[in-house]
Amino acid sequence: MSANNLPNGNSSAPTSKKGSGKLNGSSSSGPSIHDASTLSDVRATLAALHVRETAITDRLNALLSSQADLSRELGRLDLLRANLGSQVIATRSISNGMLSSAADTAGRLSSRVKGLDLEKERVQQTLKVVEQVAELKACVHGVVGSMGAPQDWEAAAGYISRASKVPEPIIRGGFAASMVPSVEVPDAPWITLENAKESLCGLFLREFEKAAKEGDGAKVTRFFKLFPLIGRGDVGLDVYGRYVCQGVAGTARATLKATPGDAGSRDGFFYANALTKLFEHIAQIVESHGGLVERHYGEGKMVKVIERLQMEADVQGGIVLDSWSDERGVDRKLTDAKSYPFSFLVQSFLTPQRTLTGTPRMNSPAIGSGTNPRDSEDEGVDMKEVDGLLSEISVMLGRWALYSRFLAGKCKDPDTPEDAPLSIPEVVTKSDLSRKISARLTTPYNSLALFFFRRSVEKAFQLDESPSGLSLSLNKPIDANAPYIISAVDDVMYIVSAIIQKAIATSQREVIGSVIPDIGRVLGGSDFIGMVQRRMRDESYPQPVIQGGLPPENKIISFIVLINSLDVAKDYLTRIITQQLGASPDQPNGAAPSNALAASFPFEHDLTFVTSALKNLNSTFSLKTSELISDALRVLFAAVVKPRLKPVLVEAFRDADYWRSEDELAEVARLNDEEEDEVMDRVQRRFEHGWDTLMKPIARLMTAKTFTALVDLTATDLSKTLEKRVWSYSGKTSAYGAIRMERDFSGIVSIVSKGNYSVRELFARVMQILMVADMEDEEWEELGGDDGGDGIEWVLNEDERRRARNLVKT
């Protein structure tokens, strides 16, 4: 085709460009003819095309020259392929002709081996059956032979035990039925064995019971061991349980038949000892015979004997408890205790006859003296008998707890971890004795313990005495020993300790859950704290006899003694609780309970419950006493300290001349013929004298903690009074006077805080006011001025600091 058929003759340029890209594999291209605008551009483009043409030609020549080599290699590959084909054909012929016969032989051998294995297994099974049948035949004939003339019962039982190891299908199989019977033993083997078991079981029972009646322990043990060999273990355990229960019953009856003339009197702890002997006898049987039972009857079989023993314990223990309850008249004492009126406690709620003596109330009509027709409120309720009953019940409940713990250990699942808490077994919880103990011991104990404690509190206040010889005069010595408290505190806390110890000794969660809260209600309710509070209010309230006067000394002393009594009672109870928990008073409240307490309450969550109950008792009583002590201290401060503190301050600051300069003060000292230091220390000396006169008599009567609390109250009020006095000097004080004022006030703070440095914190506002007032301008600017950005923990706000800076007159 001619170039004339192409528009402008340019259509061939793109074709050449595409071919160049395929041959060179290059993305770059030379100058395009389409972009040429001059002759030189056309020539340059033509030259580039010539270069590309040369390169493509060279590459085509190279490919053509290598074609001969490629053809030669392809021919060689064709020859190799032909040779490999012939080899494959030869290999297939060998496989078909030689290996197929070997494979068939291997298959036949494998089948023969499997057949032989199956025959061998069947032969072994047959031999095993034959051996078992032979063993069965030997056992059957051995049983019959031993039960004949020799009467060798151990051998006969042994043969039966050996026969029991032969599988039941073999015993009842046709082969055994045809091979075992003989002329001497014509019956089928299972019939012969069953008859022998029944015969031997009856024989063993008779011999066992005969030996039991004769008391022949060796013979009893001999036949007891034979029952499991003949497959009658349940019968053996049952007859053995009856045997040991007869011994338990006989011992229990002999114990209860003891007359008052014998060594075991029915007085005191007779029934507690009888119950203890019952439990100890059962425990000895379980402990001494448990190994024998477990060895011959199997692990865990002793539990059946324990169940049988517990049934006998239900009977004998019930007899002991019923006899004890009837002889001690428990129901009558419970009725008397529940109907007791507690007249003295009730009368304390009534308006008392106001007297000036707040000490002994020995002439109270509640005591039964004077014209009271009733000689004693204890009539009909003997407190010694009640205390004896509580002690006896505590012992019996403690023995029941030990017995329950012992059985829990014996009935424990062997797979249970060693550190797992014990759980009470059903043989105990579902027993009749457990229900009877709850009804006859636990419930009466809870009721009598509440009555005994409340009556003891009442009696303690009836016989209460306050310490004698107390005085607010430092010139009068005190013969009594500190702390000065009412005698009722010692009596009541002694009873609290005794009752808590008895309650813990029972090891019964139900007792702790009733007695400990009852103690808390009596102590923290209207009885103990309520009685002290009513005495504070009605008998010892420090109220002036005349308007504007001071309370009588005996009222103040009696009021302080009652405050001390509450504080000491709180400490006593804390000491009692920490002792029971096995922790020292310095240990934290969450201290772990002692090993003794953990040993008394080993069942599951009982220890946590008991520990919580004791801690709640302590915390509740401590909270209530602290609140009453706080209220009483405020009354003591308002009625006794504050009225006397005001004159002390007036006297201390009499003639206080903080407006004088240093020279003026020196002139005053010279005119009065005094040393300048004496004038400087005059306020401190006067205050110290007044403070000691006021507080030292009170301090020697109060406990350390209550006096510290009283000083805190006094310091709080005194700090406010001193702050008002400081502000009253605003604009009237000289610079030297401000320095003297800071010195005087610091001395007063030191006197008040003597022995208790923390009291100084209560005077922080006063001391900061004086500190700001005494600062030089440079110091004030360095501290940040009114902004307070100086690192000091200010208790004054910005306005108060600015006001303090203006305290000194300009």
mmCIF file with all atom_site columns, N, CA, C and O in Angstrom, residues 478-521:
data_model
loop_
_atom_site.group_PDB
_atom_site.id
_atom_site.type_symbol
_atom_site.label_atom_id
_atom_site.label_alt_id
_atom_site.label_comp_id
_atom_site.label_asym_id
_atom_site.label_entity_id
_atom_site.label_seq_id
_atom_site.pdbx_PDB_ins_code
_atom_site.Cartn_x
_atom_site.Cartn_y
_atom_site.Cartn_z
_atom_site.occupancy
_atom_site.B_iso_or_equiv
_atom_site.pdbx_formal_charge
_atom_site.auth_seq_id
_atom_site.auth_comp_id
_atom_site.auth_asym_id
_atom_site.auth_atom_id
_atom_site.pdbx_PDB_model_num
ATOM 1   N N  . ILE A 1 478 ? -5.721  10.500  149.394 1.00 0.00 ? 478 ILE A N  1
ATOM 2   C CA . ILE A 1 478 ? -6.747  9.512   149.022 1.00 0.00 ? 478 ILE A CA 1
ATOM 3   C C  . ILE A 1 478 ? -6.226  8.127   149.366 1.00 0.00 ? 478 ILE A C  1
ATOM 4   O O  . ILE A 1 478 ? -5.149  7.721   148.913 1.00 0.00 ? 478 ILE A O  1
ATOM 5   N N  . ASP A 1 479 ? -6.980  7.417   150.176 1.00 0.00 ? 479 ASP A N  1
ATOM 6   C CA . ASP A 1 479 ? -6.551  6.085   150.610 1.00 0.00 ? 479 ASP A CA 1
ATOM 7   C C  . ASP A 1 479 ? -6.893  5.004   149.584 1.00 0.00 ? 479 ASP A C  1
ATOM 8   O O  . ASP A 1 479 ? -6.227  3.963   149.526 1.00 0.00 ? 479 ASP A O  1
ATOM 9   N N  . ALA A 1 480 ? -7.933  5.227   148.801 1.00 0.00 ? 480 ALA A N  1
ATOM 10  C CA . ALA A 1 480 ? -8.359  4.213   147.843 1.00 0.00 ? 480 ALA A CA 1
ATOM 11  C C  . ALA A 1 480 ? -7.365  4.119   146.681 1.00 0.00 ? 480 ALA A C  1
ATOM 12  O O  . ALA A 1 480 ? -6.542  5.005   146.455 1.00 0.00 ? 480 ALA A O  1
ATOM 13  N N  . ASN A 1 481 ? -7.452  3.015   145.951 1.00 0.00 ? 481 ASN A N  1
ATOM 14  C CA . ASN A 1 481 ? -6.579  2.784   144.799 1.00 0.00 ? 481 ASN A CA 1
ATOM 15  C C  . ASN A 1 481 ? -7.291  3.151   143.506 1.00 0.00 ? 481 ASN A C  1
ATOM 16  O O  . ASN A 1 481 ? -8.478  2.868   143.324 1.00 0.00 ? 481 ASN A O  1
ATOM 17  N N  . ALA A 1 482 ? -6.524  3.801   142.612 1.00 0.00 ? 482 ALA A N  1
ATOM 18  C CA . ALA A 1 482 ? -7.084  4.149   141.301 1.00 0.00 ? 482 ALA A CA 1
ATOM 19  C C  . ALA A 1 482 ? -7.182  2.877   140.448 1.00 0.00 ? 482 ALA A C  1
ATOM 20  O O  . ALA A 1 482 ? -6.438  1.918   140.661 1.00 0.00 ? 482 ALA A O  1
ATOM 21  N N  . PRO A 1 483 ? -8.084  2.839   139.465 1.00 0.00 ? 483 PRO A N  1
ATOM 22  C CA . PRO A 1 483 ? -9.065  3.870   139.125 1.00 0.00 ? 483 PRO A CA 1
ATOM 23  C C  . PRO A 1 483 ? -10.227 3.880   140.107 1.00 0.00 ? 483 PRO A C  1
ATOM 24  O O  . PRO A 1 483 ? -10.589 2.845   140.663 1.00 0.00 ? 483 PRO A O  1
ATOM 25  N N  . TYR A 1 484 ? -10.803 5.048   140.286 1.00 0.00 ? 484 TYR A N  1
ATOM 26  C CA . TYR A 1 484 ? -11.891 5.213   141.251 1.00 0.00 ? 484 TYR A CA 1
ATOM 27  C C  . TYR A 1 484 ? -13.216 4.974   140.540 1.00 0.00 ? 484 TYR A C  1
ATOM 28  O O  . TYR A 1 484 ? -13.696 5.815   139.779 1.00 0.00 ? 484 TYR A O  1
ATOM 29  N N  . ILE A 1 485 ? -13.769 3.794   140.775 1.00 0.00 ? 485 ILE A N  1
ATOM 30  C CA . ILE A 1 485 ? -14.996 3.380   140.095 1.00 0.00 ? 485 ILE A CA 1
ATOM 31  C C  . ILE A 1 485 ? -15.945 2.762   141.109 1.00 0.00 ? 485 ILE A C  1
ATOM 32  O O  . ILE A 1 485 ? -15.554 2.430   142.236 1.00 0.00 ? 485 ILE A O  1
ATOM 33  N N  . ILE A 1 486 ? -17.187 2.604   140.702 1.00 0.00 ? 486 ILE A N  1
ATOM 34  C CA . ILE A 1 486 ? -18.158 1.926   141.562 1.00 0.00 ? 486 ILE A CA 1
ATOM 35  C C  . ILE A 1 486 ? -17.875 0.432   141.564 1.00 0.00 ? 486 ILE A C  1
ATOM 36  O O  . ILE A 1 486 ? -17.340 -0.118  140.605 1.00 0.00 ? 486 ILE A O  1
ATOM 37  N N  . SER A 1 487 ? -18.217 -0.231  142.651 1.00 0.00 ? 487 SER A N  1
ATOM 38  C CA . SER A 1 487 ? -17.926 -1.663  142.773 1.00 0.00 ? 487 SER A CA 1
ATOM 39  C C  . SER A 1 487 ? -18.727 -2.498  141.786 1.00 0.00 ? 487 SER A C  1
ATOM 40  O O  . SER A 1 487 ? -18.340 -3.626  141.468 1.00 0.00 ? 487 SER A O  1
ATOM 41  N N  . ALA A 1 488 ? -19.839 -1.967  141.303 1.00 0.00 ? 488 ALA A N  1
ATOM 42  C CA . ALA A 1 488 ? -20.676 -2.725  140.371 1.00 0.00 ? 488 ALA A CA 1
ATOM 43  C C  . ALA A 1 488 ? -19.929 -3.065  139.090 1.00 0.00 ? 488 ALA A C  1
ATOM 44  O O  . ALA A 1 488 ? -20.181 -4.102  138.470 1.00 0.00 ? 488 ALA A O  1
ATOM 45  N N  . VAL A 1 489 ? -18.981 -2.214  138.682 1.00 0.00 ? 489 VAL A N  1
ATOM 46  C CA . VAL A 1 489 ? -18.242 -2.472  137.447 1.00 0.00 ? 489 VAL A CA 1
ATOM 47  C C  . VAL A 1 489 ? -17.429 -3.750  137.580 1.00 0.00 ? 489 VAL A C  1
ATOM 48  O O  . VAL A 1 489 ? -17.452 -4.628  136.704 1.00 0.00 ? 489 VAL A O  1
ATOM 49  N N  . ASP A 1 490 ? -16.691 -3.879  138.678 1.00 0.00 ? 490 ASP A N  1
ATOM 50  C CA . ASP A 1 490 ? -15.900 -5.099  138.882 1.00 0.00 ? 490 ASP A CA 1
ATOM 51  C C  . ASP A 1 490 ? -16.789 -6.331  138.949 1.00 0.00 ? 490 ASP A C  1
ATOM 52  O O  . ASP A 1 490 ? -16.476 -7.370  138.356 1.00 0.00 ? 490 ASP A O  1
ATOM 53  N N  . ASP A 1 491 ? -17.900 -6.222  139.670 1.00 0.00 ? 491 ASP A N  1
ATOM 54  C CA . ASP A 1 491 ? -18.791 -7.373  139.818 1.00 0.00 ? 491 ASP A CA 1
ATOM 55  C C  . ASP A 1 491 ? -19.397 -7.776  138.477 1.00 0.00 ? 491 ASP A C  1
ATOM 56  O O  . ASP A 1 491 ? -19.415 -8.968  138.118 1.00 0.00 ? 491 ASP A O  1
ATOM 57  N N  . VAL A 1 492 ? -19.898 -6.801  137.730 1.00 0.00 ? 492 VAL A N  1
ATOM 58  C CA . VAL A 1 492 ? -20.577 -7.099  136.464 1.00 0.00 ? 492 VAL A CA 1
ATOM 59  C C  . VAL A 1 492 ? -19.579 -7.672  135.452 1.00 0.00 ? 492 VAL A C  1
ATOM 60  O O  . VAL A 1 492 ? -19.871 -8.664  134.765 1.00 0.00 ? 492 VAL A O  1
ATOM 61  N N  . MET A 1 493 ? -18.399 -7.071  135.352 1.00 0.00 ? 493 MET A N  1
ATOM 62  C CA . MET A 1 493 ? -17.436 -7.556  134.362 1.00 0.00 ? 493 MET A CA 1
ATOM 63  C C  . MET A 1 493 ? -16.888 -8.928  134.732 1.00 0.00 ? 493 MET A C  1
ATOM 64  O O  . MET A 1 493 ? -16.535 -9.716  133.850 1.00 0.00 ? 493 MET A O  1
ATOM 65  N N  . TYR A 1 494 ? -16.825 -9.237  136.031 1.00 0.00 ? 494 TYR A N  1
ATOM 66  C CA . TYR A 1 494 ? -16.441 -10.593 136.432 1.00 0.00 ? 494 TYR A CA 1
ATOM 67  C C  . TYR A 1 494 ? -17.489 -11.599 135.947 1.00 0.00 ? 494 TYR A C  1
ATOM 68  O O  . TYR A 1 494 ? -17.154 -12.670 135.428 1.00 0.00 ? 494 TYR A O  1
ATOM 69  N N  . ILE A 1 495 ? -18.760 -11.237 136.108 1.00 0.00 ? 495 ILE A N  1
ATOM 70  C CA . ILE A 1 495 ? -19.839 -12.122 135.640 1.00 0.00 ? 495 ILE A CA 1
ATOM 71  C C  . ILE A 1 495 ? -19.817 -12.225 134.114 1.00 0.00 ? 495 ILE A C  1
ATOM 72  O O  . ILE A 1 495 ? -20.021 -13.305 133.549 1.00 0.00 ? 495 ILE A O  1
ATOM 73  N N  . VAL A 1 496 ? -19.548 -11.108 133.435 1.00 0.00 ? 496 VAL A N  1
ATOM 74  C CA . VAL A 1 496 ? -19.468 -11.142 131.968 1.00 0.00 ? 496 VAL A CA 1
ATOM 75  C C  . VAL A 1 496 ? -18.387 -12.125 131.521 1.00 0.00 ? 496 VAL A C  1
ATOM 76  O O  . VAL A 1 496 ? -18.603 -12.962 130.631 1.00 0.00 ? 496 VAL A O  1
ATOM 77  N N  . SER A 1 497 ? -17.218 -12.037 132.141 1.00 0.00 ? 497 SER A N  1
ATOM 78  C CA . SER A 1 497 ? -16.132 -12.938 131.786 1.00 0.00 ? 497 SER A CA 1
ATOM 79  C C  . SER A 1 497 ? -16.514 -14.396 132.026 1.00 0.00 ? 497 SER A C  1
ATOM 80  O O  . SER A 1 497 ? -16.269 -15.269 131.180 1.00 0.00 ? 497 SER A O  1
ATOM 81  N N  . ALA A 1 498 ? -17.150 -14.658 133.184 1.00 0.00 ? 498 ALA A N  1
ATOM 82  C CA . ALA A 1 498 ? -17.534 -16.034 133.512 1.00 0.00 ? 498 ALA A CA 1
ATOM 83  C C  . ALA A 1 498 ? -18.566 -16.569 132.527 1.00 0.00 ? 498 ALA A C  1
ATOM 84  O O  . ALA A 1 498 ? -18.473 -17.727 132.066 1.00 0.00 ? 498 ALA A O  1
ATOM 85  N N  . ILE A 1 499 ? -19.558 -15.766 132.191 1.00 0.00 ? 499 ILE A N  1
ATOM 86  C CA . ILE A 1 499 ? -20.620 -16.228 131.292 1.00 0.00 ? 499 ILE A CA 1
ATOM 87  C C  . ILE A 1 499 ? -20.076 -16.460 129.887 1.00 0.00 ? 499 ILE A C  1
ATOM 88  O O  . ILE A 1 499 ? -20.423 -17.443 129.218 1.00 0.00 ? 499 ILE A O  1
ATOM 89  N N  . ILE A 1 500 ? -19.203 -15.568 129.402 1.00 0.00 ? 500 ILE A N  1
ATOM 90  C CA . ILE A 1 500 ? -18.621 -15.752 128.068 1.00 0.00 ? 500 ILE A CA 1
ATOM 91  C C  . ILE A 1 500 ? -17.766 -17.014 128.036 1.00 0.00 ? 500 ILE A C  1
ATOM 92  O O  . ILE A 1 500 ? -17.823 -17.796 127.068 1.00 0.00 ? 500 ILE A O  1
ATOM 93  N N  . GLN A 1 501 ? -16.989 -17.242 129.094 1.00 0.00 ? 501 GLN A N  1
ATOM 94  C CA . GLN A 1 501 ? -16.164 -18.446 129.140 1.00 0.00 ? 501 GLN A CA 1
ATOM 95  C C  . GLN A 1 501 ? -17.025 -19.709 129.129 1.00 0.00 ? 501 GLN A C  1
ATOM 96  O O  . GLN A 1 501 ? -16.719 -20.674 128.421 1.00 0.00 ? 501 GLN A O  1
ATOM 97  N N  . LYS A 1 502 ? -18.114 -19.693 129.905 1.00 0.00 ? 502 LYS A N  1
ATOM 98  C CA . LYS A 1 502 ? -18.992 -20.864 129.921 1.00 0.00 ? 502 LYS A CA 1
ATOM 99  C C  . LYS A 1 502 ? -19.661 -21.072 128.562 1.00 0.00 ? 502 LYS A C  1
ATOM 100 O O  . LYS A 1 502 ? -19.812 -22.208 128.099 1.00 0.00 ? 502 LYS A O  1
ATOM 101 N N  . ALA A 1 503 ? -20.065 -19.972 127.949 1.00 0.00 ? 503 ALA A N  1
ATOM 102 C CA . ALA A 1 503 ? -20.727 -20.087 126.645 1.00 0.00 ? 503 ALA A CA 1
ATOM 103 C C  . ALA A 1 503 ? -19.768 -20.653 125.605 1.00 0.00 ? 503 ALA A C  1
ATOM 104 O O  . ALA A 1 503 ? -20.142 -21.520 124.797 1.00 0.00 ? 503 ALA A O  1
ATOM 105 N N  . ILE A 1 504 ? -18.516 -20.195 125.614 1.00 0.00 ? 504 ILE A N  1
ATOM 106 C CA . ILE A 1 504 ? -17.537 -20.721 124.660 1.00 0.00 ? 504 ILE A CA 1
ATOM 107 C C  . ILE A 1 504 ? -17.209 -22.171 124.978 1.00 0.00 ? 504 ILE A C  1
ATOM 108 O O  . ILE A 1 504 ? -16.977 -22.994 124.080 1.00 0.00 ? 504 ILE A O  1
ATOM 109 N N  . ALA A 1 505 ? -17.214 -22.516 126.295 1.00 0.00 ? 505 ALA A N  1
ATOM 110 C CA . ALA A 1 505 ? -16.909 -23.896 126.687 1.00 0.00 ? 505 ALA A CA 1
ATOM 111 C C  . ALA A 1 505 ? -17.957 -24.880 126.169 1.00 0.00 ? 505 ALA A C  1
ATOM 112 O O  . ALA A 1 505 ? -17.661 -26.071 126.007 1.00 0.00 ? 505 ALA A O  1
ATOM 113 N N  . THR A 1 506 ? -19.178 -24.403 125.907 1.00 0.00 ? 506 THR A N  1
ATOM 114 C CA . THR A 1 506 ? -20.197 -25.308 125.368 1.00 0.00 ? 506 THR A CA 1
ATOM 115 C C  . THR A 1 506 ? -19.878 -25.728 123.937 1.00 0.00 ? 506 THR A C  1
ATOM 116 O O  . THR A 1 506 ? -20.366 -26.764 123.472 1.00 0.00 ? 506 THR A O  1
ATOM 117 N N  . SER A 1 507 ? -19.090 -24.900 123.218 1.00 0.00 ? 507 SER A N  1
ATOM 118 C CA . SER A 1 507 ? -18.756 -25.174 121.805 1.00 0.00 ? 507 SER A CA 1
ATOM 119 C C  . SER A 1 507 ? -20.008 -25.287 120.936 1.00 0.00 ? 507 SER A C  1
ATOM 120 O O  . SER A 1 507 ? -19.997 -25.985 119.922 1.00 0.00 ? 507 SER A O  1
ATOM 121 N N  . GLN A 1 508 ? -21.071 -24.601 121.335 1.00 0.00 ? 508 GLN A N  1
ATOM 122 C CA . GLN A 1 508 ? -22.323 -24.658 120.597 1.00 0.00 ? 508 GLN A CA 1
ATOM 123 C C  . GLN A 1 508 ? -22.598 -23.312 119.935 1.00 0.00 ? 508 GLN A C  1
ATOM 124 O O  . GLN A 1 508 ? -22.666 -22.273 120.619 1.00 0.00 ? 508 GLN A O  1
ATOM 125 N N  . ARG A 1 509 ? -22.748 -23.335 118.635 1.00 0.00 ? 509 ARG A N  1
ATOM 126 C CA . ARG A 1 509 ? -23.030 -22.097 117.911 1.00 0.00 ? 509 ARG A CA 1
ATOM 127 C C  . ARG A 1 509 ? -24.354 -21.484 118.359 1.00 0.00 ? 509 ARG A C  1
ATOM 128 O O  . ARG A 1 509 ? -24.480 -20.258 118.458 1.00 0.00 ? 509 ARG A O  1
ATOM 129 N N  . GLU A 1 510 ? -25.349 -22.324 118.653 1.00 0.00 ? 510 GLU A N  1
ATOM 130 C CA . GLU A 1 510 ? -26.654 -21.818 119.073 1.00 0.00 ? 510 GLU A CA 1
ATOM 131 C C  . GLU A 1 510 ? -26.553 -21.066 120.406 1.00 0.00 ? 510 GLU A C  1
ATOM 132 O O  . GLU A 1 510 ? -27.250 -20.059 120.614 1.00 0.00 ? 510 GLU A O  1
ATOM 133 N N  . VAL A 1 511 ? -25.685 -21.539 121.293 1.00 0.00 ? 511 VAL A N  1
ATOM 134 C CA . VAL A 1 511 ? -25.508 -20.846 122.576 1.00 0.00 ? 511 VAL A CA 1
ATOM 135 C C  . VAL A 1 511 ? -24.852 -19.497 122.358 1.00 0.00 ? 511 VAL A C  1
ATOM 136 O O  . VAL A 1 511 ? -25.294 -18.481 122.915 1.00 0.00 ? 511 VAL A O  1
ATOM 137 N N  . ILE A 1 512 ? -23.800 -19.463 121.570 1.00 0.00 ? 512 ILE A N  1
ATOM 138 C CA . ILE A 1 512 ? -23.118 -18.193 121.296 1.00 0.00 ? 512 ILE A CA 1
ATOM 139 C C  . ILE A 1 512 ? -24.076 -17.210 120.625 1.00 0.00 ? 512 ILE A C  1
ATOM 140 O O  . ILE A 1 512 ? -24.097 -16.019 120.953 1.00 0.00 ? 512 ILE A O  1
ATOM 141 N N  . GLY A 1 513 ? -24.869 -17.722 119.689 1.00 0.00 ? 513 GLY A N  1
ATOM 142 C CA . GLY A 1 513 ? -25.793 -16.852 118.964 1.00 0.00 ? 513 GLY A CA 1
ATOM 143 C C  . GLY A 1 513 ? -26.887 -16.280 119.837 1.00 0.00 ? 513 GLY A C  1
ATOM 144 O O  . GLY A 1 513 ? -27.561 -15.313 119.439 1.00 0.00 ? 513 GLY A O  1
ATOM 145 N N  . SER A 1 514 ? -27.107 -16.832 121.028 1.00 0.00 ? 514 SER A N  1
ATOM 146 C CA . SER A 1 514 ? -28.134 -16.310 121.933 1.00 0.00 ? 514 SER A CA 1
ATOM 147 C C  . SER A 1 514 ? -27.525 -15.560 123.111 1.00 0.00 ? 514 SER A C  1
ATOM 148 O O  . SER A 1 514 ? -27.951 -14.447 123.436 1.00 0.00 ? 514 SER A O  1
ATOM 149 N N  . VAL A 1 515 ? -26.510 -16.156 123.753 1.00 0.00 ? 515 VAL A N  1
ATOM 150 C CA . VAL A 1 515 ? -25.973 -15.579 124.986 1.00 0.00 ? 515 VAL A CA 1
ATOM 151 C C  . VAL A 1 515 ? -25.215 -14.279 124.716 1.00 0.00 ? 515 VAL A C  1
ATOM 152 O O  . VAL A 1 515 ? -25.405 -13.283 125.438 1.00 0.00 ? 515 VAL A O  1
ATOM 153 N N  . ILE A 1 516 ? -24.348 -14.248 123.707 1.00 0.00 ? 516 ILE A N  1
ATOM 154 C CA . ILE A 1 516 ? -23.529 -13.056 123.451 1.00 0.00 ? 516 ILE A CA 1
ATOM 155 C C  . ILE A 1 516 ? -24.406 -11.837 123.110 1.00 0.00 ? 516 ILE A C  1
ATOM 156 O O  . ILE A 1 516 ? -24.205 -10.758 123.686 1.00 0.00 ? 516 ILE A O  1
ATOM 157 N N  . PRO A 1 517 ? -25.399 -11.950 122.210 1.00 0.00 ? 517 PRO A N  1
ATOM 158 C CA . PRO A 1 517 ? -26.279 -10.792 121.998 1.00 0.00 ? 517 PRO A CA 1
ATOM 159 C C  . PRO A 1 517 ? -27.058 -10.401 123.251 1.00 0.00 ? 517 PRO A C  1
ATOM 160 O O  . PRO A 1 517 ? -27.308 -9.205  123.477 1.00 0.00 ? 517 PRO A O  1
ATOM 161 N N  . ASP A 1 518 ? -27.450 -11.384 124.077 1.00 0.00 ? 518 ASP A N  1
ATOM 162 C CA . ASP A 1 518 ? -28.144 -11.054 125.334 1.00 0.00 ? 518 ASP A CA 1
ATOM 163 C C  . ASP A 1 518 ? -27.242 -10.242 126.257 1.00 0.00 ? 518 ASP A C  1
ATOM 164 O O  . ASP A 1 518 ? -27.697 -9.282  126.910 1.00 0.00 ? 518 ASP A O  1
ATOM 165 N N  . ILE A 1 519 ? -25.978 -10.615 126.341 1.00 0.00 ? 519 ILE A N  1
ATOM 166 C CA . ILE A 1 519 ? -25.036 -9.837  127.147 1.00 0.00 ? 519 ILE A CA 1
ATOM 167 C C  . ILE A 1 519 ? -24.953 -8.407  126.621 1.00 0.00 ? 519 ILE A C  1
ATOM 168 O O  . ILE A 1 519 ? -24.953 -7.439  127.396 1.00 0.00 ? 519 ILE A O  1
ATOM 169 N N  . GLY A 1 520 ? -24.890 -8.279  125.295 1.00 0.00 ? 520 GLY A N  1
ATOM 170 C CA . GLY A 1 520 ? -24.835 -6.948  124.704 1.00 0.00 ? 520 GLY A CA 1
ATOM 171 C C  . GLY A 1 520 ? -26.066 -6.119  125.022 1.00 0.00 ? 520 GLY A C  1
ATOM 172 O O  . GLY A 1 520 ? -25.963 -4.911  125.312 1.00 0.00 ? 520 GLY A O  1
ATOM 173 N N  . ARG A 1 521 ? -27.242 -6.762  125.010 1.00 0.00 ? 521 ARG A N  1
ATOM 174 C CA . ARG A 1 521 ? -28.476 -6.007  125.311 1.00 0.00 ? 521 ARG A CA 1
ATOM 175 C C  . ARG A 1 521 ? -28.526 -5.585  126.782 1.00 0.00 ? 521 ARG A C  1
ATOM 176 O O  . ARG A 1 521 ? -28.968 -4.476  127.093 1.00 0.00 ? 521 ARG A O  1
#
